[in-house]
Amino acid sequence: MNNLIRSSVRCLRASTAAYVSRQPAGHVSFTSARFLCAATDMQQTLGEMVKKDKVVVFIKGTPAQPMCGFSNAVVQILRMHGVDNYAAYNVLDDQDLRQGIKEFSNWPTIPQVYLNSEFVGGCDILLQMHQSGDLVEELNKMGIRSALVEAEKESK
Amino acid sequence: MLGRVLLCARPVSTTLPALTRPLTHSTPHMDPGLGGRPVETAIRTKLAGALEPEHLEVHNESHMHAVPPGSESHFRVLVVSPRFDGLSLIQRHRLVNEALREELSSCVHALAIQAKTPAQWGSNPSVAKSPPCMGGSKGDHSVDQKLTAGRE
């Protein structure tokens, strides 16, 4: 299997604070400034991550070893369609990533699926798209031929 | 035709389980009474208020996951509402998420959603079934925090 599994991205946090918050007494809080910078960096990094690959998923665990039934369902659906080459980020490895992606997508739960840089939804939506045939169509638009289309042709 | 697209292209060791079950109104776990289910009650109330559903089911599925008995952390909801007419799946789910924003940011760790229009419900009155737990909630600090929030 040519699964391109990327381990969770370590956000490169700027060591110097670009934004500094001032407490009412005038005391500068460097901790909060670092946190704010890190959060902004994460959002920017996530923006790049979802664009880098056609199919991007944020799951618990890895495609080889999912740690959640809903994340596993996403992995299995992609497998059924023969989508081998996708980016899978394990949110259990990085709490900042886990929180960051929820803010980035404005979506409260994991797993999260991005197709062609666009947020598609979670496990429920991907499953419905799979059942309705919409997923085959979306993959096709992205230049990915679903294995299920091939299987259907062969059975005819 | 659609039945065939569900077949695996090649053998896999784990298959996608059948994810529909006959319509049922009963929840499989013990019913401690409405007073003992504050989160479920809140979910029901908020969804009813926000989406004015023709049909609403709220299932506490926490017992299916690696969390202590009596938890209210994992839910499945089925909402049938004319408000969903003309909306994409993601738009519908975002409406549900928005209605339950407070619960999702505090005690609810997982929320499975089915959002149907009355016409869709009429032609297919079935509740999907959640996939089996793979134990990820056990030892998960985020889940522990949510369980604590749920108990307070």
Tab-separated table of C-alpha atoms in Angstrom:
chain	number	residue	atom	x	y	z
A	1	MET	CA	0.000	0.000	0.000
A	2	ASN	CA	1.390	3.350	-0.962
A	3	ASN	CA	-0.183	5.146	1.950
A	4	LEU	CA	1.576	8.406	2.381
A	5	ILE	CA	1.278	8.730	6.099
A	6	ARG	CA	2.655	11.893	7.483
A	7	SER	CA	3.301	12.063	11.158
A	8	SER	CA	1.638	15.016	12.832
A	9	VAL	CA	3.262	18.278	11.879
A	10	ARG	CA	5.339	19.921	14.554
A	11	CYS	CA	4.336	23.518	14.359
A	12	LEU	CA	7.346	25.744	13.991
A	13	ARG	CA	6.729	28.345	16.577
A	14	ALA	CA	8.442	31.664	16.282
A	15	SER	CA	10.722	32.164	19.245
A	16	THR	CA	10.317	35.924	19.194
A	17	ALA	CA	6.925	37.351	19.989
A	18	ALA	CA	5.444	39.374	17.172
A	19	TYR	CA	2.497	40.350	19.322
A	20	VAL	CA	2.876	41.324	22.941
A	21	SER	CA	-0.071	41.749	25.285
A	22	ARG	CA	0.070	44.247	28.097
A	23	GLN	CA	-1.605	43.589	31.440
A	24	PRO	CA	-3.457	46.518	33.060
A	25	ALA	CA	-0.489	47.211	35.352
A	26	GLY	CA	1.766	47.538	32.338
A	27	HIS	CA	3.485	44.230	32.955
A	28	VAL	CA	4.116	42.378	29.719
A	29	SER	CA	3.000	38.760	29.668
A	30	PHE	CA	5.443	36.810	27.520
A	31	THR	CA	3.742	33.485	28.135
A	32	SER	CA	0.474	34.628	26.668
A	33	ALA	CA	2.275	36.322	23.803
A	34	ARG	CA	4.046	33.071	22.947
A	35	PHE	CA	0.734	31.221	23.153
A	36	LEU	CA	-0.943	33.719	20.835
A	37	CYS	CA	1.909	33.471	18.366
A	38	ALA	CA	1.829	29.689	18.512
A	39	ALA	CA	-1.918	29.608	17.901
A	40	THR	CA	-1.607	31.950	14.912
A	41	ASP	CA	1.269	29.900	13.543
A	42	MET	CA	-0.814	26.756	13.898
A	43	GLN	CA	-3.700	28.255	11.945
A	44	GLN	CA	-1.328	29.277	9.197
A	45	THR	CA	0.322	25.865	9.178
A	46	LEU	CA	-3.048	24.151	8.976
A	47	GLY	CA	-3.941	26.337	6.027
A	48	GLU	CA	-0.865	25.046	4.263
A	49	MET	CA	-1.456	21.448	5.338
A	50	VAL	CA	-4.929	21.203	3.843
A	51	LYS	CA	-3.669	22.576	0.546
A	52	LYS	CA	-0.610	20.392	0.227
A	53	ASP	CA	-2.481	17.186	-0.633
A	54	LYS	CA	-5.706	16.455	-2.487
A	55	VAL	CA	-7.072	14.289	0.310
A	56	VAL	CA	-6.263	15.291	3.877
A	57	VAL	CA	-7.718	13.732	7.004
A	58	PHE	CA	-7.291	14.542	10.674
A	59	ILE	CA	-7.897	11.394	12.670
A	60	LYS	CA	-7.207	9.714	15.972
A	61	GLY	CA	-4.447	7.226	15.372
A	62	THR	CA	-3.016	6.351	11.982
A	63	PRO	CA	-4.460	4.622	8.902
A	64	ALA	CA	-2.546	1.514	9.942
A	65	GLN	CA	-3.818	1.745	13.509
A	66	PRO	CA	-6.849	3.976	13.990
A	67	MET	CA	-7.683	4.673	17.642
A	68	CYS	CA	-11.328	5.558	17.173
A	69	GLY	CA	-14.223	3.852	15.414
A	70	PHE	CA	-15.251	7.014	13.569
A	71	SER	CA	-11.697	7.690	12.405
A	72	ASN	CA	-11.460	4.061	11.347
A	73	ALA	CA	-14.612	4.440	9.274
A	74	VAL	CA	-12.972	7.302	7.344
A	75	VAL	CA	-9.870	5.202	6.752
A	76	GLN	CA	-11.923	2.210	5.606
A	77	ILE	CA	-14.013	4.287	3.205
A	78	LEU	CA	-10.899	5.737	1.585
A	79	ARG	CA	-9.445	2.244	1.379
A	80	MET	CA	-12.563	0.915	-0.319
A	81	HIS	CA	-12.269	3.625	-2.951
A	82	GLY	CA	-8.620	2.747	-3.491
A	83	VAL	CA	-7.421	6.140	-2.268
A	84	ASP	CA	-3.904	5.195	-1.160
A	85	ASN	CA	-2.140	8.482	-1.446
A	86	TYR	CA	-3.452	10.855	1.175
A	87	ALA	CA	-2.211	12.827	4.143
A	88	ALA	CA	-3.345	11.576	7.534
A	89	TYR	CA	-2.562	13.614	10.637
A	90	ASN	CA	-2.829	11.986	14.050
A	91	VAL	CA	-4.358	14.491	16.469
A	92	LEU	CA	-3.498	12.279	19.429
A	93	ASP	CA	0.167	13.086	18.853
A	94	ASP	CA	-0.265	16.818	19.218
A	95	GLN	CA	-2.817	18.574	21.416
A	96	ASP	CA	-2.162	21.891	19.697
A	97	LEU	CA	-2.960	20.287	16.370
A	98	ARG	CA	-6.048	18.707	17.857
A	99	GLN	CA	-7.370	22.001	19.158
A	100	GLY	CA	-6.089	23.992	16.199
A	101	ILE	CA	-7.896	21.975	13.554
A	102	LYS	CA	-11.189	22.337	15.423
A	103	GLU	CA	-10.783	26.094	15.338
A	104	PHE	CA	-9.531	26.124	11.771
A	105	SER	CA	-12.479	24.125	10.459
A	106	ASN	CA	-14.927	25.534	12.994
A	107	TRP	CA	-15.880	21.933	13.627
A	108	PRO	CA	-15.953	20.428	17.102
A	109	THR	CA	-15.060	16.808	16.515
A	110	ILE	CA	-12.516	14.452	14.976
A	111	PRO	CA	-12.263	12.958	12.328
A	112	GLN	CA	-12.201	15.772	9.780
A	113	VAL	CA	-11.924	15.340	6.032
A	114	TYR	CA	-10.582	17.794	3.479
A	115	LEU	CA	-10.982	17.192	-0.258
A	116	ASN	CA	-9.189	19.547	-2.604
A	117	SER	CA	-8.438	21.959	0.238
A	118	GLU	CA	-12.114	22.188	1.102
A	119	PHE	CA	-13.536	20.966	4.390
A	120	VAL	CA	-16.074	18.278	3.652
A	121	GLY	CA	-17.115	17.197	7.134
A	122	GLY	CA	-16.675	14.280	9.471
A	123	CYS	CA	-17.304	10.575	9.389
A	124	ASP	CA	-21.106	10.857	9.005
A	125	ILE	CA	-20.861	13.057	5.946
A	126	LEU	CA	-18.141	10.989	4.299
A	127	LEU	CA	-20.210	7.867	4.871
A	128	GLN	CA	-23.298	9.441	3.310
A	129	MET	CA	-21.238	10.643	0.356
A	130	HIS	CA	-19.904	7.097	-0.037
A	131	GLN	CA	-23.396	5.574	0.121
A	132	SER	CA	-24.935	8.068	-2.288
A	133	GLY	CA	-22.176	7.909	-4.879
A	134	ASP	CA	-21.201	11.524	-4.278
A	135	LEU	CA	-17.749	10.527	-3.077
A	136	VAL	CA	-16.975	8.780	-6.355
A	137	GLU	CA	-18.005	11.966	-8.138
A	138	GLU	CA	-15.949	14.249	-5.899
A	139	LEU	CA	-12.878	12.060	-6.260
A	140	ASN	CA	-13.392	12.050	-10.006
A	141	LYS	CA	-13.455	15.849	-10.099
A	142	MET	CA	-10.105	15.780	-8.315
A	143	GLY	CA	-8.653	13.419	-10.878
A	144	ILE	CA	-8.846	10.378	-8.599
A	145	ARG	CA	-10.545	7.359	-10.043
A	146	SER	CA	-12.360	5.397	-7.376
A	147	ALA	CA	-11.597	1.696	-7.231
A	148	LEU	CA	-15.306	1.066	-6.796
A	149	VAL	CA	-15.963	2.440	-10.280
A	150	GLU	CA	-13.495	-0.070	-11.675
A	151	ALA	CA	-15.046	-2.860	-9.634
A	152	GLU	CA	-18.516	-1.969	-10.875
A	153	LYS	CA	-17.359	-1.975	-14.491
A	154	GLU	CA	-15.712	-5.350	-14.080
A	155	SER	CA	-18.834	-6.865	-12.601
A	156	LYS	CA	-20.913	-5.873	-15.638
B	1	MET	CA	-26.889	-0.050	-8.372
B	2	LEU	CA	-25.843	1.607	-5.155
B	3	GLY	CA	-25.722	-1.751	-3.411
B	4	ARG	CA	-22.833	-2.786	-5.649
B	5	VAL	CA	-20.744	0.281	-4.911
B	6	LEU	CA	-20.617	-0.821	-1.299
B	7	LEU	CA	-18.602	-3.913	-2.197
B	8	CYS	CA	-14.897	-3.767	-1.444
B	9	ALA	CA	-12.677	-3.552	-4.485
B	10	ARG	CA	-10.277	-5.990	-2.911
B	11	PRO	CA	-10.270	-8.113	0.219
B	12	VAL	CA	-9.565	-6.184	3.379
B	13	SER	CA	-9.151	-7.578	6.857
B	14	THR	CA	-11.630	-5.144	8.387
B	15	THR	CA	-14.833	-4.382	6.550
B	16	LEU	CA	-17.115	-1.454	6.968
B	17	PRO	CA	-19.904	-2.821	9.167
B	18	ALA	CA	-23.522	-2.564	8.104
B	19	LEU	CA	-24.380	0.867	9.321
B	20	THR	CA	-28.151	0.924	9.366
B	21	ARG	CA	-30.528	-0.666	11.789
B	22	PRO	CA	-34.314	-0.878	11.918
B	23	LEU	CA	-36.121	2.048	13.426
B	24	THR	CA	-36.233	1.841	17.182
B	25	HIS	CA	-37.299	4.301	19.819
B	26	SER	CA	-35.800	2.509	22.780
B	27	THR	CA	-32.274	3.099	23.976
B	28	PRO	CA	-30.414	-0.103	24.824
B	29	HIS	CA	-28.985	0.965	28.165
B	30	MET	CA	-30.709	1.336	31.532
B	31	ASP	CA	-32.894	4.417	31.902
B	32	PRO	CA	-32.121	6.186	35.196
B	33	GLY	CA	-34.838	8.764	34.629
B	34	LEU	CA	-34.754	12.154	32.982
B	35	GLY	CA	-33.269	13.858	36.044
B	36	GLY	CA	-30.171	11.692	35.786
B	37	ARG	CA	-29.434	12.678	32.194
B	38	PRO	CA	-28.784	16.412	32.184
B	39	VAL	CA	-26.671	16.471	29.039
B	40	GLU	CA	-29.132	14.418	27.036
B	41	THR	CA	-31.924	16.680	28.227
B	42	ALA	CA	-29.979	19.776	27.247
B	43	ILE	CA	-29.248	18.358	23.795
B	44	ARG	CA	-32.888	17.509	23.270
B	45	THR	CA	-34.066	20.917	24.431
B	46	LYS	CA	-31.593	22.882	22.356
B	47	LEU	CA	-32.156	20.921	19.165
B	48	ALA	CA	-35.909	21.216	19.571
B	49	GLY	CA	-35.608	24.955	20.068
B	50	ALA	CA	-33.154	25.650	17.282
B	51	LEU	CA	-34.434	23.339	14.569
B	52	GLU	CA	-38.106	22.714	15.396
B	53	PRO	CA	-37.831	19.089	14.291
B	54	GLU	CA	-40.705	16.919	13.168
B	55	HIS	CA	-38.806	13.985	14.580
B	56	LEU	CA	-35.900	13.948	16.992
B	57	GLU	CA	-33.898	11.134	18.499
B	58	VAL	CA	-31.066	11.584	20.958
B	59	HIS	CA	-29.093	8.479	21.832
B	60	ASN	CA	-26.453	8.388	24.525
B	61	GLU	CA	-23.843	6.026	23.105
B	62	SER	CA	-21.283	6.524	25.842
B	63	HIS	CA	-21.751	2.916	26.983
B	64	MET	CA	-20.313	1.831	23.627
B	65	HIS	CA	-17.033	3.578	24.334
B	66	ALA	CA	-14.106	3.352	26.730
B	67	VAL	CA	-15.622	5.702	29.332
B	68	PRO	CA	-17.080	5.010	32.810
B	69	PRO	CA	-20.699	3.783	33.125
B	70	GLY	CA	-23.207	6.595	33.357
B	71	SER	CA	-21.123	8.966	31.198
B	72	GLU	CA	-22.762	11.412	28.873
B	73	SER	CA	-19.879	11.968	26.487
B	74	HIS	CA	-20.791	10.236	23.213
B	75	PHE	CA	-24.089	10.898	21.486
B	76	ARG	CA	-25.900	10.111	18.236
B	77	VAL	CA	-28.676	12.442	17.122
B	78	LEU	CA	-31.236	12.129	14.379
B	79	VAL	CA	-32.933	15.378	13.450
B	80	VAL	CA	-35.735	15.566	10.911
B	81	SER	CA	-36.582	19.164	10.115
B	82	PRO	CA	-37.896	21.194	7.206
B	83	ARG	CA	-35.167	23.696	8.096
B	84	PHE	CA	-32.756	21.382	6.285
B	85	ASP	CA	-34.508	21.757	2.944
B	86	GLY	CA	-32.077	23.038	0.339
B	87	LEU	CA	-29.108	22.800	2.673
B	88	SER	CA	-26.019	20.691	1.999
B	89	LEU	CA	-24.993	18.027	4.513
B	90	ILE	CA	-22.277	20.192	5.946
B	91	GLN	CA	-24.610	23.154	6.341
B	92	ARG	CA	-27.089	20.958	8.170
B	93	HIS	CA	-24.430	19.541	10.467
B	94	ARG	CA	-23.119	23.022	11.212
B	95	LEU	CA	-26.613	24.048	12.335
B	96	VAL	CA	-26.688	21.120	14.725
B	97	ASN	CA	-23.161	21.869	15.948
B	98	GLU	CA	-24.082	25.489	16.506
B	99	ALA	CA	-27.159	24.575	18.541
B	100	LEU	CA	-24.997	22.354	20.740
B	101	ARG	CA	-21.932	24.589	20.860
B	102	GLU	CA	-21.881	24.753	24.646
B	103	GLU	CA	-22.175	20.997	25.139
B	104	LEU	CA	-19.568	20.274	22.467
B	105	SER	CA	-17.071	22.623	24.056
B	106	SER	CA	-17.594	21.192	27.531
B	107	CYS	CA	-18.773	17.646	28.106
B	108	VAL	CA	-19.688	16.083	24.773
B	109	HIS	CA	-16.706	14.390	23.158
B	110	ALA	CA	-18.364	12.769	20.150
B	111	LEU	CA	-21.534	13.633	18.259
B	112	ALA	CA	-22.787	11.523	15.371
B	113	ILE	CA	-25.358	13.398	13.309
B	114	GLN	CA	-28.073	12.425	10.895
B	115	ALA	CA	-29.873	15.470	9.541
B	116	LYS	CA	-32.781	14.713	7.242
B	117	THR	CA	-35.588	16.620	5.609
B	118	PRO	CA	-39.101	15.278	6.225
B	119	ALA	CA	-39.152	13.892	2.678
B	120	GLN	CA	-35.864	12.042	3.179
B	121	TRP	CA	-37.093	10.650	6.483
B	122	GLY	CA	-40.330	9.523	4.890
B	123	SER	CA	-38.524	7.543	2.219
B	124	ASN	CA	-35.897	6.081	4.553
B	125	PRO	CA	-36.895	6.056	8.235
B	126	SER	CA	-33.751	4.397	9.585
B	127	VAL	CA	-31.170	5.357	12.174
B	128	ALA	CA	-27.549	4.728	11.295
B	129	LYS	CA	-25.424	2.661	13.627
B	130	SER	CA	-22.142	3.895	15.040
B	131	PRO	CA	-18.983	1.935	14.249
B	132	PRO	CA	-17.442	-0.126	17.052
B	133	CYS	CA	-15.217	1.737	19.494
B	134	MET	CA	-11.490	1.277	19.091
B	135	GLY	CA	-10.681	2.334	22.620
B	136	GLY	CA	-9.272	5.745	21.815
B	137	SER	CA	-11.109	7.473	24.662
B	138	LYS	CA	-9.292	5.416	27.271
B	139	GLY	CA	-6.378	7.364	28.683
B	140	ASP	CA	-7.257	10.363	26.528
B	141	HIS	CA	-6.726	13.466	28.650
B	142	SER	CA	-9.156	15.541	26.590
B	143	VAL	CA	-11.897	12.995	27.192
B	144	ASP	CA	-11.076	12.921	30.920
B	145	GLN	CA	-11.533	16.677	31.032
B	146	LYS	CA	-14.886	16.419	29.301
B	147	LEU	CA	-16.046	13.655	31.637
B	148	THR	CA	-15.135	15.859	34.590
B	149	ALA	CA	-17.010	18.764	33.030
B	150	GLY	CA	-20.021	16.523	32.542
B	151	ARG	CA	-20.038	15.465	36.168
B	152	GLU	CA	-19.920	19.032	37.519
